[in-house]
PDB file of C-alpha atoms in Angstrom:
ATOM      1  CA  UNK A   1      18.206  -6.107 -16.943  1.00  0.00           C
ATOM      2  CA  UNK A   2      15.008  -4.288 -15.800  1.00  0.00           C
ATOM      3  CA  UNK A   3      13.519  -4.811 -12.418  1.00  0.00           C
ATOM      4  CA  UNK A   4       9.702  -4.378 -12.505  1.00  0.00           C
ATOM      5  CA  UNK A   5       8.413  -3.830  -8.812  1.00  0.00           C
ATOM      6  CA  UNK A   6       7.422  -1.812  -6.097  1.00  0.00           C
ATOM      7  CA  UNK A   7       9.982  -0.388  -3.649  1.00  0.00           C
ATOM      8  CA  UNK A   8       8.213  -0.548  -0.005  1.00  0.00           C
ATOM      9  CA  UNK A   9       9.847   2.078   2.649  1.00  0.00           C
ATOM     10  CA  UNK A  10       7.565   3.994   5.208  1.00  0.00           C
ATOM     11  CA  UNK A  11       6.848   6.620   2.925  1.00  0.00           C
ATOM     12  CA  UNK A  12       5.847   4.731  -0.376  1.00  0.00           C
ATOM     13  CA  UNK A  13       3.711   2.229   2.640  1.00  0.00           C
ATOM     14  CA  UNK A  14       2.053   5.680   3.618  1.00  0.00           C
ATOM     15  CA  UNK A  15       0.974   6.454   0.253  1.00  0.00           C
ATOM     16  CA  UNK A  16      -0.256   3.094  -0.987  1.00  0.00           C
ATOM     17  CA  UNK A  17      -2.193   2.353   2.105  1.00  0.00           C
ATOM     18  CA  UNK A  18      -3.855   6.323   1.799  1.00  0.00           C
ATOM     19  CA  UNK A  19      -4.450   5.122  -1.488  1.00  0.00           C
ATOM     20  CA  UNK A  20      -6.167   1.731  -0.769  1.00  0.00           C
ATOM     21  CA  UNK A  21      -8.181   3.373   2.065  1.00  0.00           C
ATOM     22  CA  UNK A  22      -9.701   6.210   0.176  1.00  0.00           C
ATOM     23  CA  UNK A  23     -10.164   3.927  -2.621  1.00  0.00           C
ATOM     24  CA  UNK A  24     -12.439   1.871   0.174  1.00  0.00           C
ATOM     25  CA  UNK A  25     -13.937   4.695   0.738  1.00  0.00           C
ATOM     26  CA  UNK A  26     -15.446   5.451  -2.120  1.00  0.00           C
ATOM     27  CA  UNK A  27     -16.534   2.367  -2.992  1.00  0.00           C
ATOM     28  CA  UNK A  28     -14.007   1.600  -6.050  1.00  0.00           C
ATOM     29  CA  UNK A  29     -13.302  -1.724  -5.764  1.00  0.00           C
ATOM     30  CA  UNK A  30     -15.053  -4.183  -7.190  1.00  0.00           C
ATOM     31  CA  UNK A  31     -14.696  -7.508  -4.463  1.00  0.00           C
ATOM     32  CA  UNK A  32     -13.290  -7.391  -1.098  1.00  0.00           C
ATOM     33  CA  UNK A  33     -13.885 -11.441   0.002  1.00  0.00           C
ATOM     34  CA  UNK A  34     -14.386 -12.283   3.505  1.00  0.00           C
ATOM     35  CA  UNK A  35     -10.565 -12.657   4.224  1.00  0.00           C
ATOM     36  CA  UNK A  36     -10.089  -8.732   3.405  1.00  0.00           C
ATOM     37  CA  UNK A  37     -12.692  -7.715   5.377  1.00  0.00           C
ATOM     38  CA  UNK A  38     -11.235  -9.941   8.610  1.00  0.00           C
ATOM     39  CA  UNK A  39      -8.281  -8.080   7.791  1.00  0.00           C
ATOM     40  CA  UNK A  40      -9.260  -4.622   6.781  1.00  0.00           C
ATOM     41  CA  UNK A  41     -11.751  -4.663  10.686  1.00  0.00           C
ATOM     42  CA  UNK A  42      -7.553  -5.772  12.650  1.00  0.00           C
ATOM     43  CA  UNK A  43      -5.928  -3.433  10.809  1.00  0.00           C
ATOM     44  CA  UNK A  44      -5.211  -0.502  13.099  1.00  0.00           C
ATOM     45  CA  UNK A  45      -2.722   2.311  14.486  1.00  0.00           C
ATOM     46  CA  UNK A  46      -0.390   0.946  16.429  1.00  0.00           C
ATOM     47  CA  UNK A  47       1.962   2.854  18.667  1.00  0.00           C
ATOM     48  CA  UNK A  48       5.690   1.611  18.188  1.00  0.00           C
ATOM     49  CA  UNK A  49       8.511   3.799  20.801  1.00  0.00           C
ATOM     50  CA  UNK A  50       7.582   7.451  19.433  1.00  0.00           C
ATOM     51  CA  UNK A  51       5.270   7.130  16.483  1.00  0.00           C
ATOM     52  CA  UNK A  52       1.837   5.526  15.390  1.00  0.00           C
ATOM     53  CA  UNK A  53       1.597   3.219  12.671  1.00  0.00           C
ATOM     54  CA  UNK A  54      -0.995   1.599  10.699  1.00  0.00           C
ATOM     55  CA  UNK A  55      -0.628  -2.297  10.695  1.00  0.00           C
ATOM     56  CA  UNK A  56      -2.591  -5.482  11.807  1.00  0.00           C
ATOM     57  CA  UNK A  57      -3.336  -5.642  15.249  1.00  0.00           C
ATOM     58  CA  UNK A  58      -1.736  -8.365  17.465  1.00  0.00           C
ATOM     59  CA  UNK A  59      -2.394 -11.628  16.586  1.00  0.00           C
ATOM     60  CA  UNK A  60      -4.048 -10.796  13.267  1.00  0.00           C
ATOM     61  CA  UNK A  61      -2.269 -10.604   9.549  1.00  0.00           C
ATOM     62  CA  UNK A  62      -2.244  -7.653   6.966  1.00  0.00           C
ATOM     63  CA  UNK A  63      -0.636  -9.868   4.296  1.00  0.00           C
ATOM     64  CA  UNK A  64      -4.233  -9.486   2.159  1.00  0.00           C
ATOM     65  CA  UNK A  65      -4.464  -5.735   2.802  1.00  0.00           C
ATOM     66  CA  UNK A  66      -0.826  -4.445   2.107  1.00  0.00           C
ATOM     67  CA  UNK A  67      -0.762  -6.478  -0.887  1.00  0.00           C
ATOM     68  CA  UNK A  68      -4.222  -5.295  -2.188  1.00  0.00           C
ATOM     69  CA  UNK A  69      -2.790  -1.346  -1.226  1.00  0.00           C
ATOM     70  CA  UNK A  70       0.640  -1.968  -3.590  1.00  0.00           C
ATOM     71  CA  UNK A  71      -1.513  -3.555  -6.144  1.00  0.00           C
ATOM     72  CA  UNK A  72      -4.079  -0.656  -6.438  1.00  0.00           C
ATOM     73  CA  UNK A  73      -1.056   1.930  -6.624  1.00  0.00           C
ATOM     74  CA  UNK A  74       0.683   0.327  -8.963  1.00  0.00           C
ATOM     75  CA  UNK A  75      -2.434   0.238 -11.180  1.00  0.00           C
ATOM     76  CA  UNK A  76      -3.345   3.917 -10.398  1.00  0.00           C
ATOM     77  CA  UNK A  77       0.010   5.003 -10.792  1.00  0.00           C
ATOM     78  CA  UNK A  78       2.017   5.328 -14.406  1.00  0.00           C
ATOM     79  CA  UNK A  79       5.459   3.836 -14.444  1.00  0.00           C
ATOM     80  CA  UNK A  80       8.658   5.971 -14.668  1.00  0.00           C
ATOM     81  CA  UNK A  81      11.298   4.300 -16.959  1.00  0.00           C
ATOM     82  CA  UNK A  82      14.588   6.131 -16.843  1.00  0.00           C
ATOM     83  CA  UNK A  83      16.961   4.924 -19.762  1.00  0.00           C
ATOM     84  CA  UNK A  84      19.536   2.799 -18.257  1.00  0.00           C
ATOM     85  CA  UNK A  85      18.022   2.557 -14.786  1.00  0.00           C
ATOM     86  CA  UNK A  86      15.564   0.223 -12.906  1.00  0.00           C
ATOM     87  CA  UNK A  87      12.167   0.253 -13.854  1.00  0.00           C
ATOM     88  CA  UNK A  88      10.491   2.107 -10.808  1.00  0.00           C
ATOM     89  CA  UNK A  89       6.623   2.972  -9.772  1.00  0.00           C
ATOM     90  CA  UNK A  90       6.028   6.408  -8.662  1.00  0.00           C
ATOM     91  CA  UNK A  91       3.143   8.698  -7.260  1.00  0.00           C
ATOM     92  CA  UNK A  92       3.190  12.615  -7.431  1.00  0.00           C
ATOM     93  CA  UNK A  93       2.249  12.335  -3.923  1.00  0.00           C
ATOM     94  CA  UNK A  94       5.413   9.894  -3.259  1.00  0.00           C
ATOM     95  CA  UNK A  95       8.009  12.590  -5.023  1.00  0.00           C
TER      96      UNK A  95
END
């Protein structure tokens, strides 16, 4: 059976939110509704022990934005099918 999907570690999160961001940058999308935008203004870098990472603030949700940034890679990015093997989504900047 083939699994369809996207695999989320830190690195793939890296590279779909770099993705989304630029993406919101340059004006590609076609609707961001009001819920996005709440979002998109809480979502900031937060320090965590010894590293910085991008995520909602406290108190507020990133549910809309992470799902919007793995949606927009996985549209942007072809799929790799290797015979025999899960069905897995790939960037050349996630290799």
């Amino acid at each position: 059976m083939r699994k369809f999907g996207w695999w989320t570690d830190e690195k793939s999160r890296d590279v779909a939110l770099n993705e989304f961001a630029k993406s919101v940058r340059l004006k590609e999308l076609n609707e961001v509704d009001n819920r996005e935008l709440t979002e998109l203004h809480s979502f900031i870098w937060v320090h965590k022990t010894s590293r910085r990472r991008p995520e909602a603030e406290e108190g507020a949700h990133d549910d809309t934005v992470m799902a919007d940034a793995i949606c927009w890679q996985m549209i942007n990015t072809p799929p790799i099918i290797q015979r025999g093997k899960h069905v897995t989504i790939s960037s050349q900047n996630y290799s």
